CSV table of N, CA and C in Angstrom, one decimal:
chain,number,residue,atom,x,y,z
A,1,UNK,N,81.1,95.4,64.8
A,1,UNK,CA,81.6,95.9,66.1
A,1,UNK,C,80.9,97.2,66.4
A,2,UNK,N,80.3,97.4,67.6
A,2,UNK,CA,79.7,98.6,68.0
A,2,UNK,C,80.6,99.6,68.5
A,3,UNK,N,80.4,100.8,68.3
A,3,UNK,CA,81.2,101.9,68.8
A,3,UNK,C,80.6,102.5,70.0
A,4,UNK,N,81.3,102.6,71.1
A,4,UNK,CA,80.7,103.2,72.3
A,4,UNK,C,81.4,104.6,72.6
A,5,UNK,N,80.8,105.4,73.3
A,5,UNK,CA,81.4,106.7,73.6
A,5,UNK,C,81.6,106.8,75.1
A,6,UNK,N,82.6,107.5,75.6
A,6,UNK,CA,82.9,107.6,77.0
A,6,UNK,C,81.7,108.4,77.7
A,7,UNK,N,81.5,108.1,79.0
A,7,UNK,CA,80.5,108.8,79.8
A,7,UNK,C,81.2,109.7,80.8
A,8,UNK,N,80.8,111.0,80.8
A,8,UNK,CA,81.5,112.0,81.6
A,8,UNK,C,80.5,112.7,82.4
A,9,UNK,N,80.8,112.9,83.7
A,9,UNK,CA,80.0,113.7,84.6
A,9,UNK,C,80.9,114.7,85.3
A,10,UNK,N,80.6,116.0,85.3
A,10,UNK,CA,81.4,117.0,86.0
A,10,UNK,C,80.8,117.4,87.3
A,11,UNK,N,81.6,117.8,88.2
A,11,UNK,CA,81.2,118.3,89.5
A,11,UNK,C,80.3,117.4,90.3
A,12,UNK,N,80.7,116.1,90.4
A,12,UNK,CA,79.9,115.2,91.2
A,12,UNK,C,80.4,115.0,92.6
A,13,UNK,N,81.5,115.7,93.1
A,13,UNK,CA,81.9,115.7,94.4
A,13,UNK,C,81.8,117.1,95.0
A,14,UNK,N,81.1,117.2,96.1
A,14,UNK,CA,80.8,118.6,96.7
A,14,UNK,C,82.0,119.1,97.5
A,15,UNK,N,82.9,118.2,98.0
A,15,UNK,CA,84.0,118.6,98.9
A,15,UNK,C,85.2,119.0,98.1
A,16,UNK,N,85.2,118.9,96.8
A,16,UNK,CA,86.4,119.3,96.0
A,16,UNK,C,86.1,120.5,95.2
A,17,UNK,N,87.2,121.2,94.8
A,17,UNK,CA,87.0,122.4,94.0
A,17,UNK,C,86.5,122.1,92.6
A,18,UNK,N,87.0,120.9,92.1
A,18,UNK,CA,86.5,120.4,90.8
A,18,UNK,C,86.6,118.9,90.9
A,19,UNK,N,85.7,118.3,90.1
A,19,UNK,CA,85.7,116.8,90.1
A,19,UNK,C,85.1,116.3,88.8
A,20,UNK,N,85.4,115.1,88.4
A,20,UNK,CA,84.9,114.5,87.2
A,20,UNK,C,84.8,113.0,87.3
A,21,UNK,N,83.8,112.4,86.7
A,21,UNK,CA,83.7,111.0,86.6
A,21,UNK,C,83.8,110.6,85.2
A,22,UNK,N,84.7,109.6,84.9
A,22,UNK,CA,85.0,109.2,83.5
A,22,UNK,C,84.8,107.7,83.4
A,23,UNK,N,83.9,107.2,82.5
A,23,UNK,CA,83.7,105.8,82.3
A,23,UNK,C,84.3,105.5,80.9
A,24,UNK,N,85.3,104.7,80.8
A,24,UNK,CA,85.9,104.3,79.6
A,24,UNK,C,85.0,103.5,78.7
A,25,UNK,N,84.9,103.7,77.4
A,25,UNK,CA,84.0,102.9,76.6
A,25,UNK,C,84.5,101.5,76.3
A,26,UNK,N,85.8,101.3,76.4
A,26,UNK,CA,86.3,100.0,76.1
A,26,UNK,C,86.3,99.0,77.3
A,27,UNK,N,86.7,99.5,78.4
A,27,UNK,CA,86.9,98.6,79.6
A,27,UNK,C,85.8,98.8,80.6
A,28,UNK,N,84.9,99.7,80.5
A,28,UNK,CA,83.8,99.9,81.5
A,28,UNK,C,84.4,100.2,82.9
A,29,UNK,N,85.6,100.9,82.9
A,29,UNK,CA,86.3,101.3,84.1
A,29,UNK,C,85.8,102.7,84.5
A,30,UNK,N,85.4,102.9,85.7
A,30,UNK,CA,84.9,104.2,86.1
A,30,UNK,C,85.9,104.7,87.1
A,31,UNK,N,86.4,105.9,86.8
A,31,UNK,CA,87.4,106.6,87.6
A,31,UNK,C,86.8,108.0,88.0
A,32,UNK,N,86.9,108.3,89.3
A,32,UNK,CA,86.4,109.7,89.7
A,32,UNK,C,87.7,110.4,90.1
A,33,UNK,N,87.8,111.7,89.7
A,33,UNK,CA,88.9,112.6,90.0
A,33,UNK,C,88.3,113.7,90.9
A,34,UNK,N,89.0,114.0,92.0
A,34,UNK,CA,88.7,115.1,92.8
A,34,UNK,C,90.0,116.1,92.8
A,35,UNK,N,89.8,117.3,92.4
A,35,UNK,CA,90.9,118.3,92.3
A,35,UNK,C,90.7,119.4,93.3
A,36,UNK,N,91.7,119.7,94.1
A,36,UNK,CA,91.7,120.9,95.0
A,36,UNK,C,92.8,121.8,94.6
A,37,UNK,N,92.5,123.1,94.3
A,37,UNK,CA,93.5,124.0,93.8
A,37,UNK,C,93.0,125.4,94.0
A,38,UNK,N,93.8,126.4,94.4
A,38,UNK,CA,95.1,126.2,95.0
A,38,UNK,C,95.1,125.9,96.5
A,39,UNK,N,96.0,125.1,96.9
A,39,UNK,CA,96.1,124.7,98.3
A,39,UNK,C,97.5,125.2,98.8
A,40,UNK,N,97.6,125.4,100.1
A,40,UNK,CA,98.9,125.7,100.8
A,40,UNK,C,99.7,124.4,100.8
A,41,UNK,N,100.9,124.4,100.5
A,41,UNK,CA,101.8,123.3,100.5
A,41,UNK,C,102.0,122.8,101.9
A,42,UNK,N,101.7,121.5,102.2
A,42,UNK,CA,101.8,121.0,103.6
A,42,UNK,C,103.2,120.9,104.1
A,43,UNK,N,104.1,120.6,103.3
A,43,UNK,CA,105.5,120.5,103.8
A,43,UNK,C,106.4,121.6,103.0
A,44,UNK,N,107.1,122.3,103.8
A,44,UNK,CA,108.0,123.4,103.2
A,44,UNK,C,108.9,122.8,102.2
A,45,UNK,N,109.4,121.5,102.4
A,45,UNK,CA,110.3,120.9,101.4
A,45,UNK,C,109.7,120.7,100.1
A,46,UNK,N,108.4,120.6,100.0
A,46,UNK,CA,107.7,120.4,98.7
A,46,UNK,C,107.4,121.7,98.0
A,47,UNK,N,107.5,122.8,98.6
A,47,UNK,CA,107.2,124.1,98.1
A,47,UNK,C,108.1,124.4,96.9
A,48,UNK,N,107.6,124.9,95.8
A,48,UNK,CA,108.3,125.3,94.6
A,48,UNK,C,108.2,126.8,94.5
A,49,UNK,N,109.4,127.5,94.6
A,49,UNK,CA,109.3,129.0,94.7
A,49,UNK,C,108.6,129.7,93.5
A,50,UNK,N,108.8,129.1,92.3
A,50,UNK,CA,108.3,129.8,91.1
A,50,UNK,C,107.3,129.0,90.3
A,51,UNK,N,106.7,128.0,91.0
A,51,UNK,CA,105.8,127.1,90.3
A,51,UNK,C,104.8,126.5,91.3
A,52,UNK,N,103.8,125.7,90.7
A,52,UNK,CA,102.9,125.0,91.6
A,52,UNK,C,103.3,123.5,91.7
A,53,UNK,N,103.3,123.1,93.0
A,53,UNK,CA,103.6,121.7,93.3
A,53,UNK,C,102.3,120.8,92.9
A,54,UNK,N,102.5,119.7,92.2
A,54,UNK,CA,101.4,118.9,91.8
A,54,UNK,C,101.5,117.5,92.5
A,55,UNK,N,100.4,117.1,93.2
A,55,UNK,CA,100.4,115.9,93.9
A,55,UNK,C,99.2,115.0,93.3
A,56,UNK,N,99.5,113.8,92.9
A,56,UNK,CA,98.5,112.9,92.3
A,56,UNK,C,98.5,111.7,93.2
A,57,UNK,N,97.3,111.3,93.6
A,57,UNK,CA,97.1,110.0,94.3
A,57,UNK,C,96.1,109.2,93.6
A,58,UNK,N,96.4,107.9,93.3
A,58,UNK,CA,95.5,107.0,92.7
A,58,UNK,C,95.2,105.9,93.7
A,59,UNK,N,93.9,105.7,93.9
A,59,UNK,CA,93.4,104.7,94.8
A,59,UNK,C,92.7,103.6,93.9
A,60,UNK,N,93.3,102.4,93.9
A,60,UNK,CA,92.6,101.3,93.2
A,60,UNK,C,91.3,100.9,93.8
A,61,UNK,N,90.5,100.1,93.1
A,61,UNK,CA,89.1,99.8,93.5
A,61,UNK,C,89.1,98.8,94.7
A,62,UNK,N,90.2,98.0,94.8
A,62,UNK,CA,90.1,96.9,95.8
A,62,UNK,C,91.3,96.7,96.7
A,63,UNK,N,92.3,97.5,96.6
A,63,UNK,CA,93.5,97.2,97.3
A,63,UNK,C,94.3,98.5,97.5
A,64,UNK,N,95.5,98.3,98.1
A,64,UNK,CA,96.5,99.4,98.2
A,64,UNK,C,97.2,99.6,96.9
A,65,UNK,N,97.6,100.8,96.6
A,65,UNK,CA,98.3,101.1,95.4
A,65,UNK,C,99.6,100.4,95.3
A,66,UNK,N,99.9,99.8,94.2
A,66,UNK,CA,101.1,99.1,93.9
A,66,UNK,C,102.0,99.8,92.9
A,67,UNK,N,102.9,99.1,92.3
A,67,UNK,CA,103.8,99.6,91.3
A,67,UNK,C,103.1,100.2,90.1
A,68,UNK,N,102.1,99.5,89.6
A,68,UNK,CA,101.4,100.0,88.4
A,68,UNK,C,100.7,101.4,88.8
A,69,UNK,N,100.1,101.4,89.9
A,69,UNK,CA,99.3,102.6,90.3
A,69,UNK,C,100.3,103.8,90.5
A,70,UNK,N,101.5,103.5,91.1
A,70,UNK,CA,102.4,104.6,91.3
A,70,UNK,C,103.0,105.1,90.0
A,71,UNK,N,103.1,104.2,89.0
A,71,UNK,CA,103.6,104.6,87.7
A,71,UNK,C,102.6,105.5,87.0
A,72,UNK,N,101.3,105.1,87.1
A,72,UNK,CA,100.2,106.0,86.6
A,72,UNK,C,100.2,107.3,87.3
A,73,UNK,N,100.3,107.4,88.6
A,73,UNK,CA,100.4,108.7,89.3
A,73,UNK,C,101.4,109.6,88.7
A,74,UNK,N,102.6,109.0,88.5
A,74,UNK,CA,103.8,109.8,88.0
A,74,UNK,C,103.5,110.3,86.6
A,75,UNK,N,102.9,109.5,85.7
A,75,UNK,CA,102.7,109.9,84.4
A,75,UNK,C,101.6,111.0,84.4
A,76,UNK,N,100.5,110.8,85.2
A,76,UNK,CA,99.5,111.9,85.2
A,76,UNK,C,100.1,113.2,85.8
A,77,UNK,N,100.9,113.1,86.8
A,77,UNK,CA,101.6,114.3,87.4
A,77,UNK,C,102.4,115.0,86.3
A,78,UNK,N,103.2,114.3,85.6
A,78,UNK,CA,104.0,114.9,84.5
A,78,UNK,C,103.2,115.6,83.4
A,79,UNK,N,102.1,114.9,83.0
A,79,UNK,CA,101.2,115.5,82.0
A,79,UNK,C,100.5,116.8,82.5
A,80,UNK,N,100.0,116.7,83.8
A,80,UNK,CA,99.4,117.9,84.3
A,80,UNK,C,100.4,119.0,84.5
A,81,UNK,N,101.6,118.7,84.9
A,81,UNK,CA,102.7,119.7,85.0
A,81,UNK,C,102.9,120.4,83.7
A,82,UNK,N,102.9,119.7,82.6
A,82,UNK,CA,103.1,120.4,81.3
A,82,UNK,C,101.9,121.1,80.8
A,83,UNK,N,100.7,120.9,81.4
A,83,UNK,CA,99.5,121.5,80.9
A,83,UNK,C,99.1,122.8,81.7
A,84,UNK,N,99.3,122.7,83.0
A,84,UNK,CA,98.8,123.9,83.8
A,84,UNK,C,99.8,125.0,83.8
A,85,UNK,N,99.3,126.2,84.1
A,85,UNK,CA,100.1,127.4,84.2
A,85,UNK,C,100.4,127.6,85.7
A,86,UNK,N,101.4,126.8,86.1
A,86,UNK,CA,101.8,126.8,87.5
A,86,UNK,C,102.5,128.1,88.0
A,87,UNK,N,103.1,128.8,87.0
A,87,UNK,CA,103.8,130.0,87.4
A,87,UNK,C,102.8,131.1,87.8
A,88,UNK,N,101.5,130.9,87.5
A,88,UNK,CA,100.5,131.9,87.9
A,88,UNK,C,100.2,131.9,89.4
A,89,UNK,N,100.4,130.7,90.0
A,89,UNK,CA,100.2,130.6,91.5
A,89,UNK,C,101.4,129.9,92.1
A,90,UNK,N,102.6,130.5,92.2
A,90,UNK,CA,103.7,129.9,92.8
A,90,UNK,C,103.5,129.6,94.3
A,91,UNK,N,104.3,128.6,94.8
A,91,UNK,CA,104.3,128.2,96.2
A,91,UNK,C,102.9,127.7,96.7
A,92,UNK,N,102.1,127.1,95.7
A,92,UNK,CA,100.9,126.5,96.0
A,92,UNK,C,100.9,125.1,95.6
A,93,UNK,N,99.8,124.3,95.8
A,93,UNK,CA,99.8,122.9,95.5
A,93,UNK,C,98.4,122.6,94.8
A,94,UNK,N,98.5,121.8,93.7
A,94,UNK,CA,97.4,121.2,93.1
A,94,UNK,C,97.3,119.8,93.5
A,95,UNK,N,96.2,119.4,94.1
A,95,UNK,CA,96.1,118.0,94.6
A,95,UNK,C,95.0,117.3,93.8
A,96,UNK,N,95.3,116.2,93.2
A,96,UNK,CA,94.4,115.4,92.3
A,96,UNK,C,94.3,114.0,92.9
A,97,UNK,N,93.2,113.6,93.3
A,97,UNK,CA,93.0,112.3,93.8
A,97,UNK,C,92.1,111.5,92.8
A,98,UNK,N,92.6,110.4,92.4
A,98,UNK,CA,91.9,109.5,91.4
A,98,UNK,C,91.4,108.3,92.1
A,99,UNK,N,90.2,107.9,92.1
A,99,UNK,CA,89.6,106.7,92.7
A,99,UNK,C,89.0,105.9,91.6
A,100,UNK,N,89.5,104.6,91.5
A,100,UNK,CA,88.9,103.7,90.6
A,100,UNK,C,87.7,103.1,91.3
A,101,UNK,N,86.5,103.4,90.7
A,101,UNK,CA,85.3,103.0,91.4
A,101,UNK,C,84.7,101.6,90.9
A,102,UNK,N,84.8,101.4,89.6
A,102,UNK,CA,84.2,100.2,89.0
A,102,UNK,C,85.2,99.7,88.0
A,103,UNK,N,85.3,98.4,87.9
A,103,UNK,CA,86.1,97.7,86.9
A,103,UNK,C,85.3,96.6,86.2
A,104,UNK,N,85.7,96.2,85.1
A,104,UNK,CA,85.1,95.1,84.4
A,104,UNK,C,85.4,93.8,85.0
A,105,UNK,N,84.5,93.0,85.3
A,105,UNK,CA,84.7,91.7,85.9
A,105,UNK,C,84.9,90.6,84.9
A,106,UNK,N,85.9,89.7,85.2
A,106,UNK,CA,86.2,88.6,84.3
A,106,UNK,C,86.6,87.4,85.2
A,107,UNK,N,85.7,86.5,85.4
A,107,UNK,CA,85.9,85.4,86.3
A,107,UNK,C,87.0,84.4,85.9
A,108,UNK,N,87.4,84.5,84.6
A,108,UNK,CA,88.5,83.6,84.2
A,108,UNK,C,89.9,84.1,84.6
A,109,UNK,N,90.0,85.3,85.1
A,109,UNK,CA,91.3,85.9,85.6
A,109,UNK,C,91.4,85.7,87.1
A,110,UNK,N,92.7,85.7,87.5
A,110,UNK,CA,92.9,85.6,89.0
A,110,UNK,C,92.3,86.8,89.7
A,111,UNK,N,91.5,86.7,90.7
A,111,UNK,CA,90.9,87.8,91.4
A,111,UNK,C,89.6,88.2,90.8
A,112,UNK,N,89.3,87.6,89.6
A,112,UNK,CA,88.0,87.9,88.9
A,112,UNK,C,87.8,89.3,88.3
A,113,UNK,N,88.9,90.1,88.2
A,113,UNK,CA,88.8,91.5,87.8
A,113,UNK,C,89.8,91.7,86.6
A,114,UNK,N,89.3,92.3,85.6
A,114,UNK,CA,90.1,92.6,84.4
A,114,UNK,C,91.1,93.8,84.8
A,115,UNK,N,92.4,93.6,84.5
A,115,UNK,CA,93.3,94.7,84.9
A,115,UNK,C,93.8,94.7,86.3
A,116,UNK,N,93.4,93.7,87.1
A,116,UNK,CA,93.7,93.7,88.5
A,116,UNK,C,95.0,92.9,88.9
A,117,UNK,N,95.5,92.1,88.0
A,117,UNK,CA,96.7,91.3,88.3
A,117,UNK,C,98.0,92.0,87.9
A,118,UNK,N,99.0,91.5,88.5
A,118,UNK,CA,100.3,92.0,88.2
A,118,UNK,C,100.7,91.9,86.7
A,119,UNK,N,100.3,90.9,86.0
A,119,UNK,CA,100.6,90.7,84.6
A,119,UNK,C,99.7,91.5,83.7
A,120,UNK,N,98.7,92.1,84.2
A,120,UNK,CA,97.7,92.9,83.4
A,120,UNK,C,98.3,94.3,83.1
A,121,UNK,N,97.8,94.8,82.0
A,121,UNK,CA,98.3,96.1,81.5
A,121,UNK,C,97.6,97.2,82.3
A,122,UNK,N,98.3,98.3,82.5
A,122,UNK,CA,97.8,99.5,83.2
A,122,UNK,C,97.4,100.6,82.3
A,123,UNK,N,97.4,100.3,81.0
A,123,UNK,CA,97.1,101.4,80.0
A,123,UNK,C,95.7,101.9,80.0
A,124,UNK,N,94.7,101.0,80.3
A,124,UNK,CA,93.3,101.4,80.4
A,124,UNK,C,93.1,102.3,81.6
A,125,UNK,N,93.8,102.0,82.7
A,125,UNK,CA,93.7,102.8,83.9
A,125,UNK,C,94.4,104.2,83.6
A,126,UNK,N,95.5,104.2,82.9
A,126,UNK,CA,96.2,105.4,82.6
A,126,UNK,C,95.4,106.3,81.7
A,127,UNK,N,94.7,105.8,80.7
A,127,UNK,CA,93.9,106.6,79.8
A,127,UNK,C,92.7,107.2,80.6
A,128,UNK,N,92.0,106.4,81.4
A,128,UNK,CA,90.9,106.9,82.2
A,128,UNK,C,91.3,107.9,83.3
A,129,UNK,N,92.5,107.6,83.9
A,129,UNK,CA,93.0,108.5,84.9
A,129,UNK,C,93.4,109.9,84.4
A,130,UNK,N,94.0,109.9,83.2
A,130,UNK,CA,94.4,111.1,82.6
A,130,UNK,C,93.2,111.9,82.2
A,131,UNK,N,92.2,111.3,81.6
A,131,UNK,CA,91.0,112.0,81.2
A,131,UNK,C,90.2,112.5,82.4
A,132,UNK,N,90.1,111.7,83.4
A,132,UNK,CA,89.4,112.2,84.6
A,132,UNK,C,90.2,113.4,85.3
A,133,UNK,N,91.5,113.3,85.4
A,133,UNK,CA,92.3,114.3,86.0
A,133,UNK,C,92.2,115.7,85.2
A,134,UNK,N,92.3,115.6,83.9
A,134,UNK,CA,92.2,116.8,83.1
A,134,UNK,C,90.8,117.4,83.2
A,135,UNK,N,89.7,116.6,83.1
A,135,UNK,CA,88.4,117.1,83.3
A,135,UNK,C,88.2,117.7,84.7
A,136,UNK,N,88.7,117.1,85.7
A,136,UNK,CA,88.7,117.6,87.1
A,136,UNK,C,89.3,119.0,87.2
A,137,UNK,N,90.5,119.1,86.5
A,137,UNK,CA,91.2,120.4,86.5
A,137,UNK,C,90.4,121.5,85.8
A,138,UNK,N,89.7,121.1,84.7
A,138,UNK,CA,88.9,122.1,84.0
A,138,UNK,C,87.7,122.5,84.9
A,139,UNK,N,87.1,121.5,85.6
A,139,UNK,CA,86.0,121.8,86.5
A,139,UNK,C,86.4,122.7,87.7
A,140,UNK,N,87.6,122.5,88.1
A,140,UNK,CA,88.1,123.3,89.2
A,140,UNK,C,88.6,124.7,88.8
A,141,UNK,N,88.6,125.0,87.5
A,141,UNK,CA,89.0,126.4,87.1
A,141,UNK,C,90.5,126.6,87.1
A,142,UNK,N,91.3,125.5,87.0
A,142,UNK,CA,92.7,125.6,86.9
A,142,UNK,C,93.1,126.2,85.6
A,143,UNK,N,94.0,127.3,85.7
A,143,UNK,CA,94.5,127.9,84.5
A,143,UNK,C,95.4,126.9,83.7
A,144,UNK,N,95.1,126.7,82.4
A,144,UNK,CA,95.8,125.7,81.7
A,144,UNK,C,96.3,126.3,80.4
A,145,UNK,N,97.5,125.8,80.0
A,145,UNK,CA,98.1,126.1,78.7
A,145,UNK,C,97.3,125.5,77.5
A,146,UNK,N,96.9,124.3,77.7
A,146,UNK,CA,96.3,123.5,76.7
A,146,UNK,C,95.4,122.4,77.3
A,147,UNK,N,94.6,121.8,76.6
A,147,UNK,CA,93.8,120.7,77.0
A,147,UNK,C,94.0,119.5,76.1
A,148,UNK,N,94.1,118.3,76.7
A,148,UNK,CA,94.4,117.1,76.0
A,148,UNK,C,93.4,116.0,76.4
A,149,UNK,N,93.5,114.9,75.7
A,149,UNK,CA,92.7,113.7,76.0
A,149,UNK,C,93.5,112.5,75.7
A,150,UNK,N,93.3,111.4,76.4
A,150,UNK,CA,94.0,110.2,76.2
A,150,UNK,C,93.1,109.2,75.5
A,151,UNK,N,93.8,108.4,74.6
A,151,UNK,CA,93.1,107.4,73.9
A,151,UNK,C,93.9,106.1,73.9
A,152,UNK,N,93.3,105.0,74.1
A,152,UNK,CA,94.0,103.7,74.0
A,152,UNK,C,93.8,103.2,72.6
A,153,UNK,N,94.9,103.0,71.9
A,153,UNK,CA,94.9,102.5,70.5
A,153,UNK,C,95.3,101.0,70.6
A,154,UNK,N,94.5,100.1,70.0
A,154,UNK,CA,94.8,98.7,70.0
A,154,UNK,C,95.3,98.2,68.6
A,155,UNK,N,96.1,97.2,68.6
A,155,UNK,CA,96.6,96.6,67.4
A,155,UNK,C,95.6,95.5,66.9
A,156,UNK,N,95.9,94.9,65.8
A,156,UNK,CA,95.1,93.9,65.2
A,156,UNK,C,94.7,92.7,66.1
A,157,UNK,N,95.7,92.2,66.9
A,157,UNK,CA,95.5,91.1,67.7
A,157,UNK,C,94.4,91.4,68.8
A,158,UNK,N,94.5,92.6,69.4
A,158,UNK,CA,93.6,93.0,70.4
A,158,UNK,C,92.2,93.2,69.8
A,159,UNK,N,92.1,93.8,68.7
A,159,UNK,CA,90.8,94.0,68.0
A,159,UNK,C,90.2,92.6,67.7
A,160,UNK,N,91.0,91.7,67.2
A,160,UNK,CA,90.4,90.3,66.9
A,160,UNK,C,89.9,89.7,68.1
A,161,UNK,N,90.6,89.8,69.2
A,161,UNK,CA,90.1,89.3,70.5
A,161,UNK,C,88.8,89.9,70.9
A,162,UNK,N,88.7,91.2,70.8
A,162,UNK,CA,87.4,91.9,71.2
A,162,UNK,C,86.3,91.4,70.3
A,163,UNK,N,86.5,91.2,69.0
A,163,UNK,CA,85.5,90.7,68.1
A,163,UNK,C,85.1,89.3,68.4
A,164,UNK,N,86.0,88.4,68.8
A,164,UNK,CA,85.7,87.1,69.2
A,164,UNK,C,84.8,87.1,70.5
A,165,UNK,N,85.1,88.0,71.4
A,165,UNK,CA,84.4,88.1,72.7
A,165,UNK,C,82.9,88.5,72.4
A,166,UNK,N,82.8,89.5,71.4
A,166,UNK,CA,81.5,90.0,71.1
A,166,UNK,C,80.6,88.9,70.4
A,167,UNK,N,81.3,88.1,69.6
A,167,UNK,CA,80.5,87.0,68.8
A,167,UNK,C,80.1,85.9,69.8
A,168,UNK,N,80.8,85.8,70.9
A,168,UNK,CA,80.4,85.0,72.0
A,168,UNK,C,80.8,83.6,72.0
């Protein structure tokens, strides 16, 4: 079994303070993150007096965001909240937009796209989204407490399936 490495490109969006493109080595899923920081909070009700408000938006490659995408948004928001130094810029907003650009095609699945159905796992999208968001924050110069990375770990059954697919 061959080992692949992720492909990363920083600052590929000119209209964002920071951006990153992340291509997952396992799923060939490409996610672009655009980060704008610090911004003025658009609604007074979202303003946090002693911290930074974090907004994460995930746009799937072919449709409107569903339950899986909203769950990924919330997990990414919570992870970023624990990593950034929001107390340094209170009453501001960090806006992170994640766009799934490419996905792996599989004609045997409904819709012809791997990870596109309701029964499919969101974990590959979560790992790619977390990595892209963190890299985008670093590119934007966001003050951070720590830096992390997400990895998808598979069990024996999944690895056996991958090996069978490679053998063809």
